[in-house]
Short mmCIF file of C-alpha atoms in Angstrom, two decimals:
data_model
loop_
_atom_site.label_atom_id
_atom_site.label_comp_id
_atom_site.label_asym_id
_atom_site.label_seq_id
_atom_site.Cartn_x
_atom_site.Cartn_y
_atom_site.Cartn_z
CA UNK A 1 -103.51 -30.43 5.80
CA UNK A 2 -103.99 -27.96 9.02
CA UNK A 3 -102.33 -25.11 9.50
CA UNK A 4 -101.45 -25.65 12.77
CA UNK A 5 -98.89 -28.25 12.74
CA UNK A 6 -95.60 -26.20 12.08
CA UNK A 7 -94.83 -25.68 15.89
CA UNK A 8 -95.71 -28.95 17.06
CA UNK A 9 -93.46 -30.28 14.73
CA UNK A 10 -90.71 -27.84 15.38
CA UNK A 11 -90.83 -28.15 19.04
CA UNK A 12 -90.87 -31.97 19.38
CA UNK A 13 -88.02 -32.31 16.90
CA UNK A 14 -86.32 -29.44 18.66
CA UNK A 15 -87.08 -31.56 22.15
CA UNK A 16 -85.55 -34.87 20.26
CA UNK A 17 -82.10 -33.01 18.86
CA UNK A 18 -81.67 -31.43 22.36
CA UNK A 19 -81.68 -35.02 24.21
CA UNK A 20 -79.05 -36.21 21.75
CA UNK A 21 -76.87 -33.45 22.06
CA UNK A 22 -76.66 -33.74 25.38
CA UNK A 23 -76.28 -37.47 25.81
CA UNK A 24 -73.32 -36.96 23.26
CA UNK A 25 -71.84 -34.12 24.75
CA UNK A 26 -72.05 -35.42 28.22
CA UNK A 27 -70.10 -38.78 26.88
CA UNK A 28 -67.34 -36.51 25.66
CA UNK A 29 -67.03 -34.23 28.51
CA UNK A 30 -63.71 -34.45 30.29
CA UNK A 31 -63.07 -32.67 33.59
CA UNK A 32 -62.39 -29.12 33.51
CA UNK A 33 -58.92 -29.72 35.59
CA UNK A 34 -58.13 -32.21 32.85
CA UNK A 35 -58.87 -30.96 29.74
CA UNK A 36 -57.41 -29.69 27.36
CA UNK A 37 -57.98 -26.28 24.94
CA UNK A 38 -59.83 -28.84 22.15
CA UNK A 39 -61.97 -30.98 24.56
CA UNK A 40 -65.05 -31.20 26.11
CA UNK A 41 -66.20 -29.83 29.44
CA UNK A 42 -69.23 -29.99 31.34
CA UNK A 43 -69.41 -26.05 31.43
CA UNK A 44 -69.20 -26.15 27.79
CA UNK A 45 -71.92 -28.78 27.62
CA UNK A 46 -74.31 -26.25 29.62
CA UNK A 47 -73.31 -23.75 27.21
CA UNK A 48 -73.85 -25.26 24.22
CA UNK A 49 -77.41 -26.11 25.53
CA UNK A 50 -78.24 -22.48 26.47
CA UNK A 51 -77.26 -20.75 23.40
CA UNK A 52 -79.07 -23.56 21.46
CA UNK A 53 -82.46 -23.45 23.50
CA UNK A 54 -81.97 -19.27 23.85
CA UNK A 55 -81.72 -19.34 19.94
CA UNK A 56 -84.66 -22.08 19.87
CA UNK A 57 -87.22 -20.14 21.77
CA UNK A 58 -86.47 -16.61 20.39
CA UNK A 59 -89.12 -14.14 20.75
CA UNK A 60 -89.48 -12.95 17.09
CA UNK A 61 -88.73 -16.26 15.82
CA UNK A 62 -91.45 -18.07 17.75
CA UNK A 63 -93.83 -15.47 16.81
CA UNK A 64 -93.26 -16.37 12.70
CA UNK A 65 -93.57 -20.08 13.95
CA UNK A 66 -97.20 -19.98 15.55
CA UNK A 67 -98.63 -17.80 12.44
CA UNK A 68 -101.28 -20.39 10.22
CA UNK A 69 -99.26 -21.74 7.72
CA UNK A 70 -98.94 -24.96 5.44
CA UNK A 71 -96.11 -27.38 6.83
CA UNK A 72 -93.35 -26.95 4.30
CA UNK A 73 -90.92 -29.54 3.34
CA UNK A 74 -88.17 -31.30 5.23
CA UNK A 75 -85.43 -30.10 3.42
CA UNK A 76 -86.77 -26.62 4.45
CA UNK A 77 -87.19 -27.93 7.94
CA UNK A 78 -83.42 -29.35 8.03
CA UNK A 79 -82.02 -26.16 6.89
CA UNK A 80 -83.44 -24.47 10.13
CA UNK A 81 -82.24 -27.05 12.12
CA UNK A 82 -78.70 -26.69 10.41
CA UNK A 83 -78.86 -23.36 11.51
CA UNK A 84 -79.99 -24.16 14.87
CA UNK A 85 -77.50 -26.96 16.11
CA UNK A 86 -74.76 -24.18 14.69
CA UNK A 87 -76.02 -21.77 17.00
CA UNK A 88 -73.49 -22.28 19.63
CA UNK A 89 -69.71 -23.01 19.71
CA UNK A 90 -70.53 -26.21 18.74
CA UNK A 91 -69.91 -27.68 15.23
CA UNK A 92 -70.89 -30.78 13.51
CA UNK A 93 -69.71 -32.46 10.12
CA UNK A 94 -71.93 -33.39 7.37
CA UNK A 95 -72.27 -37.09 8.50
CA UNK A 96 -72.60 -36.12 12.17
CA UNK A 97 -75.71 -33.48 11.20
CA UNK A 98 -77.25 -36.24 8.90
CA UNK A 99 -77.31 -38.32 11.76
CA UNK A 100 -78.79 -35.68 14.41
CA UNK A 101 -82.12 -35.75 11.78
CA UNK A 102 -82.30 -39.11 11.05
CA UNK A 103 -82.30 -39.50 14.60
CA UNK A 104 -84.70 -36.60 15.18
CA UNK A 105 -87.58 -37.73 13.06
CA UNK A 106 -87.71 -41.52 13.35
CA UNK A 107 -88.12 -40.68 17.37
CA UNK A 108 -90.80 -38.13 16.47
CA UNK A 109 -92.60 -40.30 14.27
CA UNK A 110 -92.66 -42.97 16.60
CA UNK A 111 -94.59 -41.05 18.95
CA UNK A 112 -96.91 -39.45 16.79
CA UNK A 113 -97.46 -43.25 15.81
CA UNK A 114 -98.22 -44.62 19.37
CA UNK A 115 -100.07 -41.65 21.01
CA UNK A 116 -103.50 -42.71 22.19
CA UNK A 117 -105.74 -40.23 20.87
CA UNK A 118 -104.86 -37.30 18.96
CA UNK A 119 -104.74 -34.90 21.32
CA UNK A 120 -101.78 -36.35 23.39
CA UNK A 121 -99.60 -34.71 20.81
CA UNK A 122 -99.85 -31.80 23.10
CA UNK A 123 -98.93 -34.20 25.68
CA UNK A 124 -95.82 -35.55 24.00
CA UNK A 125 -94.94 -31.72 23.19
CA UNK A 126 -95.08 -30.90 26.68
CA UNK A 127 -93.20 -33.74 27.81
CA UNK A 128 -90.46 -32.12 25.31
CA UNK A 129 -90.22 -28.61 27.14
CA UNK A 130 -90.74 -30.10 30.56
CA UNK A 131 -87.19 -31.80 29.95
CA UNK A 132 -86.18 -28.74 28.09
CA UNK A 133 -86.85 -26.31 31.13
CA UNK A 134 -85.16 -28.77 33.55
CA UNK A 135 -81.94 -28.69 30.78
CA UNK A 136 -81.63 -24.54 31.67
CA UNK A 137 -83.31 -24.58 35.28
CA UNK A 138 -80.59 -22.94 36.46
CA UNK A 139 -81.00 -20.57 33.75
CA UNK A 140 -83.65 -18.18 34.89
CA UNK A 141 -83.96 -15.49 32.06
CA UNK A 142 -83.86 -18.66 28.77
CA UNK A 143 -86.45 -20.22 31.62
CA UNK A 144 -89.06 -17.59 30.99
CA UNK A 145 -88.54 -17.68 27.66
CA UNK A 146 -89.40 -21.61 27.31
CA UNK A 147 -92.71 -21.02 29.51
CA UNK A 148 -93.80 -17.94 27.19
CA UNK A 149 -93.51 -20.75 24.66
CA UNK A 150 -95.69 -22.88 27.03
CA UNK A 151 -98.37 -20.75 27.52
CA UNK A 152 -98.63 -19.96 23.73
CA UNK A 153 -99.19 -23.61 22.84
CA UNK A 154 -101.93 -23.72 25.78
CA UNK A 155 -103.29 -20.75 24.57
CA UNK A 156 -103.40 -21.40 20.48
CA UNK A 157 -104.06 -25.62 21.05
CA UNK A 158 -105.88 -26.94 23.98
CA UNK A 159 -109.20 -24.50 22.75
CA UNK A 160 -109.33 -27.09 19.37
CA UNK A 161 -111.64 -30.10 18.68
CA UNK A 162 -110.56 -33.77 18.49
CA UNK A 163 -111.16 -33.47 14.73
CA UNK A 164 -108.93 -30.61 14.58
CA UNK A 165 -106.00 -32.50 16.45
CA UNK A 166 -106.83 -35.57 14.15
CA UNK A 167 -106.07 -33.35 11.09
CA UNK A 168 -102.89 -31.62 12.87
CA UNK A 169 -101.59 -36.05 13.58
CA UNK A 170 -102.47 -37.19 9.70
CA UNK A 171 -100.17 -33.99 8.78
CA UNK A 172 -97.61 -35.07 10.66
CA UNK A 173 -97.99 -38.63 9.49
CA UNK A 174 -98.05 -37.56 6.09
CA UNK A 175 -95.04 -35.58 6.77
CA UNK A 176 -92.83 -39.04 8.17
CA UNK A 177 -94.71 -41.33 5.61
CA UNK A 178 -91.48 -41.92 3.26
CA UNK A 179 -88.98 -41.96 5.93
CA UNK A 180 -88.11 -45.75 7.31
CA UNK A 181 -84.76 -45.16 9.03
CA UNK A 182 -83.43 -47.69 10.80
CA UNK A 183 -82.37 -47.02 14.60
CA UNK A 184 -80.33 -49.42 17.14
CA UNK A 185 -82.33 -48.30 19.68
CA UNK A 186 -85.55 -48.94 18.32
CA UNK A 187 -84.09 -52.49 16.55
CA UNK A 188 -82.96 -53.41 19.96
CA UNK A 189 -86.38 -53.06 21.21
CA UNK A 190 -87.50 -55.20 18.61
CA UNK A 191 -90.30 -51.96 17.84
CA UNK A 192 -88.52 -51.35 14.14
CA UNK A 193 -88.30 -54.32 12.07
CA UNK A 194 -85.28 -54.23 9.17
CA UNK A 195 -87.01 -52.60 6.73
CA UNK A 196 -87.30 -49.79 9.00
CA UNK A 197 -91.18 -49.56 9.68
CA UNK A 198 -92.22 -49.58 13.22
CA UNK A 199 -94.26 -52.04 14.78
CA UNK A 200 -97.25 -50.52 16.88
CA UNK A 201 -98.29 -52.72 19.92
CA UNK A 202 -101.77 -54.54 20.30
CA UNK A 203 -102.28 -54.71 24.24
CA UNK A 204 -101.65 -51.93 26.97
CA UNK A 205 -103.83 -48.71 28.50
CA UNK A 206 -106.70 -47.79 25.56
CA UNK A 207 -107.12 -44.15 24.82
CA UNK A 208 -108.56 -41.58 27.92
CA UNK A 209 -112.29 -41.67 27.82
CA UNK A 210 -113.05 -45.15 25.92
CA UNK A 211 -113.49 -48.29 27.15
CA UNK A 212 -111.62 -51.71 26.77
CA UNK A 213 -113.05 -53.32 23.72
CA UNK A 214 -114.95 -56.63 24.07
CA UNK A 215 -118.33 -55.57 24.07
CA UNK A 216 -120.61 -54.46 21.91
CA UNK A 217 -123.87 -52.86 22.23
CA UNK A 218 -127.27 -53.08 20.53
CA UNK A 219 -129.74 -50.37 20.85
CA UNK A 220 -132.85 -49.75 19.31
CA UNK A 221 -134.67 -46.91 17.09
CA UNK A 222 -135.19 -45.07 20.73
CA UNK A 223 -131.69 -45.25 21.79
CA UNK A 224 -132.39 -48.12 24.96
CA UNK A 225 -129.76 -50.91 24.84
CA UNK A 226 -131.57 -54.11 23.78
CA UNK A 227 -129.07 -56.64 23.56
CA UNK A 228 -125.14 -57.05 24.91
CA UNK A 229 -122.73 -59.40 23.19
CA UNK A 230 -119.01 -59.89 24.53
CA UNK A 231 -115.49 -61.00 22.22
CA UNK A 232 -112.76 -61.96 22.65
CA UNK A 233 -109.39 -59.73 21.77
CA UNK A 234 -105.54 -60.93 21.21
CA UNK A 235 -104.90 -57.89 23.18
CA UNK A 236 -104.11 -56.91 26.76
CA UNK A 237 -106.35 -53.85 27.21
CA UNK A 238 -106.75 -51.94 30.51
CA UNK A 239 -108.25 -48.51 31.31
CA UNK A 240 -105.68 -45.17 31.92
CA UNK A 241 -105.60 -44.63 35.52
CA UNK A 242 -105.65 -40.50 35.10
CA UNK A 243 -105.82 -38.15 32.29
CA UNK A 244 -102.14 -36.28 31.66
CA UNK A 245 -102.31 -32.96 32.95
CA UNK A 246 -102.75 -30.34 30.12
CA UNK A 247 -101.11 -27.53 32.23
CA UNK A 248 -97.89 -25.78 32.35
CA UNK A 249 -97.33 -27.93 35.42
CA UNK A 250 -98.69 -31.57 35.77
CA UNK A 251 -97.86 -34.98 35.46
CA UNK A 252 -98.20 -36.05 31.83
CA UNK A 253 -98.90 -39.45 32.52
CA UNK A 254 -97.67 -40.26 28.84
CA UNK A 255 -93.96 -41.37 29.16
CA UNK A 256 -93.69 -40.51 25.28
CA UNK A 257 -91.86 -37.59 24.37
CA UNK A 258 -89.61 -38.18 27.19
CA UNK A 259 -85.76 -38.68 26.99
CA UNK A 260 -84.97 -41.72 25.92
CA UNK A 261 -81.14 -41.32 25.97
CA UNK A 262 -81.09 -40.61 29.59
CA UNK A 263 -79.54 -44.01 30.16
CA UNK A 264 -76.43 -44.27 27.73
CA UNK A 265 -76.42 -46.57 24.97
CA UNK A 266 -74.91 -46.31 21.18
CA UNK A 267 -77.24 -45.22 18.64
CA UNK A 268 -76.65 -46.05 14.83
CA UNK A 269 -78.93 -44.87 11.94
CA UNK A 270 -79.07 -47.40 8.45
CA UNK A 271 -81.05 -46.22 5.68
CA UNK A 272 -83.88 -48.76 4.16
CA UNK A 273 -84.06 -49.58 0.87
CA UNK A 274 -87.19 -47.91 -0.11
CA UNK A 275 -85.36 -44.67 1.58
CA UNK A 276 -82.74 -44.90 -0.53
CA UNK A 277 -84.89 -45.93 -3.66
CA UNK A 278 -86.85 -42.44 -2.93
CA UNK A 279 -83.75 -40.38 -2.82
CA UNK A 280 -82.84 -42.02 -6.35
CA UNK A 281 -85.87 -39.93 -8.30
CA UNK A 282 -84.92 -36.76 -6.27
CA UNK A 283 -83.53 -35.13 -9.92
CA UNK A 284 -85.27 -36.86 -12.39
CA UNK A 285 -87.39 -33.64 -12.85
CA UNK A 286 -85.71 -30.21 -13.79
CA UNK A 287 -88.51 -28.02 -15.02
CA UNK A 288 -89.09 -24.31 -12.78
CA UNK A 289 -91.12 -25.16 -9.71
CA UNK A 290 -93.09 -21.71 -8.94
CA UNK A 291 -93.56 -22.53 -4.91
CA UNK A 292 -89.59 -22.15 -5.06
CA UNK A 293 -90.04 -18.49 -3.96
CA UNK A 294 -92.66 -18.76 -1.36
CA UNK A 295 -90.14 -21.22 0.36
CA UNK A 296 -87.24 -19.17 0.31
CA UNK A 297 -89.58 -16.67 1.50
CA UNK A 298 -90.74 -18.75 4.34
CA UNK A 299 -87.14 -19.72 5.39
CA UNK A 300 -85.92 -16.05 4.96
CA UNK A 301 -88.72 -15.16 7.75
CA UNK A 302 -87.65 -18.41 10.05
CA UNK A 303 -84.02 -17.91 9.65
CA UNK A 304 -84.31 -14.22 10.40
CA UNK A 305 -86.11 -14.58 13.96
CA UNK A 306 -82.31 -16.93 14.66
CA UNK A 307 -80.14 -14.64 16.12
CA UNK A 308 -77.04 -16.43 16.06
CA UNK A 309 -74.02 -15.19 18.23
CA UNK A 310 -70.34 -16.42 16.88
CA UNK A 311 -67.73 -17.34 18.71
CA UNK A 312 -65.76 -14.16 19.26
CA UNK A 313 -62.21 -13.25 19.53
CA UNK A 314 -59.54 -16.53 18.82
CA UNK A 315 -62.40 -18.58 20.05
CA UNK A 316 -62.95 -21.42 17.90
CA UNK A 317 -65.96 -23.97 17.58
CA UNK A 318 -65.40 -27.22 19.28
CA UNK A 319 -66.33 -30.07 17.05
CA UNK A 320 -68.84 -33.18 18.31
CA UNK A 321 -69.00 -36.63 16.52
CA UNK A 322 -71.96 -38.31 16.76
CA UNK A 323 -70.08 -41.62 15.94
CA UNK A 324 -68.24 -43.86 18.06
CA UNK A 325 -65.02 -42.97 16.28
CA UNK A 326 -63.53 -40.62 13.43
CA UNK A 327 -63.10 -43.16 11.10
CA UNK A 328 -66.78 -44.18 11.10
CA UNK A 329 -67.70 -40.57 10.57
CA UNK A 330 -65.71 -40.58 7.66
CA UNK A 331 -67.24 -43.65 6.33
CA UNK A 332 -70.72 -42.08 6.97
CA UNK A 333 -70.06 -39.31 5.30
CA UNK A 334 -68.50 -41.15 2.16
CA UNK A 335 -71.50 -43.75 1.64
CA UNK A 336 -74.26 -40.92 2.28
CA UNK A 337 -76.35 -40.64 -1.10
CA UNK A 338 -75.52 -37.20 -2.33
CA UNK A 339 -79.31 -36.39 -2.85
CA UNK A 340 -79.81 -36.71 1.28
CA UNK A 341 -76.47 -34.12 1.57
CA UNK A 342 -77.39 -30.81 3.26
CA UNK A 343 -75.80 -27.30 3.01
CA UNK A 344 -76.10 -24.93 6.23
CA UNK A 345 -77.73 -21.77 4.77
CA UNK A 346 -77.18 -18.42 5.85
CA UNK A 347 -79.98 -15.99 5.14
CA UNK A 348 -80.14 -12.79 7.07
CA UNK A 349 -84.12 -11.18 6.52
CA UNK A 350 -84.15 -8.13 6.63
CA UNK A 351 -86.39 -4.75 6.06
CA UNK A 352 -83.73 -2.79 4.08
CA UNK A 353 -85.02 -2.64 0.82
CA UNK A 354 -81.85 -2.74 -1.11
CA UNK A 355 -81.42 -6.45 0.72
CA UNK A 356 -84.88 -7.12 -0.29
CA UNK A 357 -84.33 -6.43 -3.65
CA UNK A 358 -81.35 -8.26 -3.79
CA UNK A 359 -83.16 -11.30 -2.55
CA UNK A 360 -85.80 -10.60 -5.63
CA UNK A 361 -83.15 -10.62 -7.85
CA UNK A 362 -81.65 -13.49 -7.16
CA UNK A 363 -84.77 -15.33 -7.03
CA UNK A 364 -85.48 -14.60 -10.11
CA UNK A 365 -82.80 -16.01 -11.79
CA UNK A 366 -82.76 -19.62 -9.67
CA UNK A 367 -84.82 -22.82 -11.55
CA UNK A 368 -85.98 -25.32 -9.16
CA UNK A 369 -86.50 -28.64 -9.88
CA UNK A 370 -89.75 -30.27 -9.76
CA UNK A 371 -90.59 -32.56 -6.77
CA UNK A 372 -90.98 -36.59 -7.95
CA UNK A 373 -94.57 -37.54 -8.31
CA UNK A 374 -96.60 -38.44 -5.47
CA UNK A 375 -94.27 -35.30 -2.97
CA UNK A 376 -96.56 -32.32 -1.51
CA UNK A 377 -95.24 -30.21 -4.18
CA UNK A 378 -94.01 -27.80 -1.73
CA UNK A 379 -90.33 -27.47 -2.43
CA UNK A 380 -88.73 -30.97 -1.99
CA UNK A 381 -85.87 -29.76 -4.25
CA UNK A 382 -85.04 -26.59 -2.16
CA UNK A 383 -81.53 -27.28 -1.06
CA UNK A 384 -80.89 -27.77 -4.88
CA UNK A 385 -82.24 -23.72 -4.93
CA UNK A 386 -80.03 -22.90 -2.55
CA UNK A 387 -76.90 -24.07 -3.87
CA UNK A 388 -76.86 -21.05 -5.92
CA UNK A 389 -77.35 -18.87 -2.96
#
């Protein structure tokens, strides 16, 4: 597994959750003349987005981010996001959150399926923060933070070799491999069958830098070309026009990674049977798992770079549904398998050592359960940790 793959995976994610929050909250915006205390506004849309992407791109917190480390588990992953999408005055229900990630990661994977070679991960990335630095453009101050960001992923990624970037895309594939969520969207576009596996397409542009296949090539012990044979494909093959730019400015050529919620249209979520079927063996194992501690550890570090401001004052949080109505919200939440429930977790790192040893403490008296054979190992019972917490 590379070590590298944490922020790509972050960011992208972080891109995807950002485009649904704002298609949602810009479908329940009301007019500021017209609204009233508990609704929507547009200025509260904007707001929501700043303190989310401020929060997002913190200084400290992208620093832990871009340090070499394994990718941990997404249960560790959701609680961060938990923690994110509450960084505002925003505030979602169980069901609503469940959908956000669902959401989140089957876009992700799709594009980390499709993209050409494995370098136009950096491409899809970028496509990500491009949208996310025209969301606070009028922002100038979370602006520079976004392109610090930028310049650190040019910086740490565009120096590696294609093998390295093919390592850093089976991570991330090994990452989605279990999750087959079903999406509208995608079913719509007939790209997800029912079970909830995607279906990759057999014609368009071939990767930058090859050529369309139905040829081959014969050469000889000294390397001259002695004989040419052509095939036929079922596929529609034609060259790229350009390379995407690689830049902090630049046309990406790639269209994934772009909003695909910038024209509005209901999205539903259905978990697949083997989904389900997984989330059935998530307790069958209660023995001590000894990585508990180094995740904790990891999140404590994560969690503490998100400095979250509350709503001060009598100001409360204004609640967004990610469902068409209340009442399907409700039913969400009541037909969600209990093993896919999620807890926000608050934990504040910190260098006192009192707090520090406090933390020890309590580590040591939390048992973990084992992760079902065949997971990474690396804490895929956390949130059952954390319950004690």
């Amino acid at each position: 597994m590379s070590a590298r793959t944490l922020p790509l995976l972050f960011l992208n994610l972080g891109g995807e959750m950002l485009y649904i929050l704002d298609q949602r909250l810009r479908a329940q915006s009301i007019p500021g003349e017209k609204a009233r205390k508990d609704e929507w506004t547009d200025v509260d849309r904007k707001r929501v987005m700043n303190d989310i992407i401020t929060t997002m791109f913190n200084k400290k917190f992208m620093e832990e981010l871009f340090k070499p480390q394994e990718l941990y588990s997404k249960k560790a992953l959701r609680t961060v996001y938990d923690r994110l999408a509450h960084a505002s005055i925003m505030r979602l229900n169980q069901a609503s959150m469940d959908k956000l990630y669902d959401l989140m990661t089957m876009a992700f994977k799709y594009q980390v399926l499709l993209c050409p070679r494995p370098r136009d991960i950096m491409l899809v990335t970028f496509n990500h923060l491009d949208a996310i630095k025209d969301f606070v453009r009028d922002s100038p101050g979370i602006l520079n933070q976004v392109d610090e960001t930028f310049r650190q992923l040019i910086d740490t990624y565009c120096c590696l070799s294609d093998g390295e970037f093919q390592l850093i895309r089976q991570t991330l594939l090994i990452f989605f491999q279990d999750m087959h969520i079903r999406v509208s969207i995608f079913l719509k576009d007939k790209v997800q069958n029912s079970n909830g596996r995607f279906v990759l397409p057999i014609s368009g542009p071939v990767p930058w830098g090859t050529e369309v296949p139905g040829l081959i090539r014969i050469f000889n012990h000294k390397g001259d070309e002695v004989k040419r044979t052509e095939f036929t494909t079922d596929g529609n093959y034609v060259t790229p026009q350009r390379e995407g730019s690689f830049d902090l400015y630049g046309d990406r050529v790639l269209k994934l990674g772009t909003n695909m919620y910038s024209v509005s249209r209901p999205v539903e979520t259905h978990m697949s049977g083997s989904s389900k079927n997984l989330a059935s063996h998530a307790k069958e194992n209660v023995a001590p798992n000894p990585l508990a501690k180094e995740e904790l550890n990891f999140l404590a570090r994560l969690l503490g770079g998100l400095e979250i401001e509350k709503p001060g004052g009598s100001e409360t949080g204004f609640r967004l549904n990610l469902f068409t109505t209340d009442e399907e919200e409700e039913h969400a939440a009541l037909t969600r398998p209990e093993e896919l429930s999620y807890k926000v977790i608050n934990i504040e790192a910190t260098q006192e050592p009192g707090r520090r040893a406090e933390l020890s403490r309590i580590l040591g008296e939390l048992e973990v359960a084992e992760p079902h054979p065949g997971s990474s190992g690396k804490g895929e019972d956390l949130l059952a940790l954390m319950d004690g917490l």
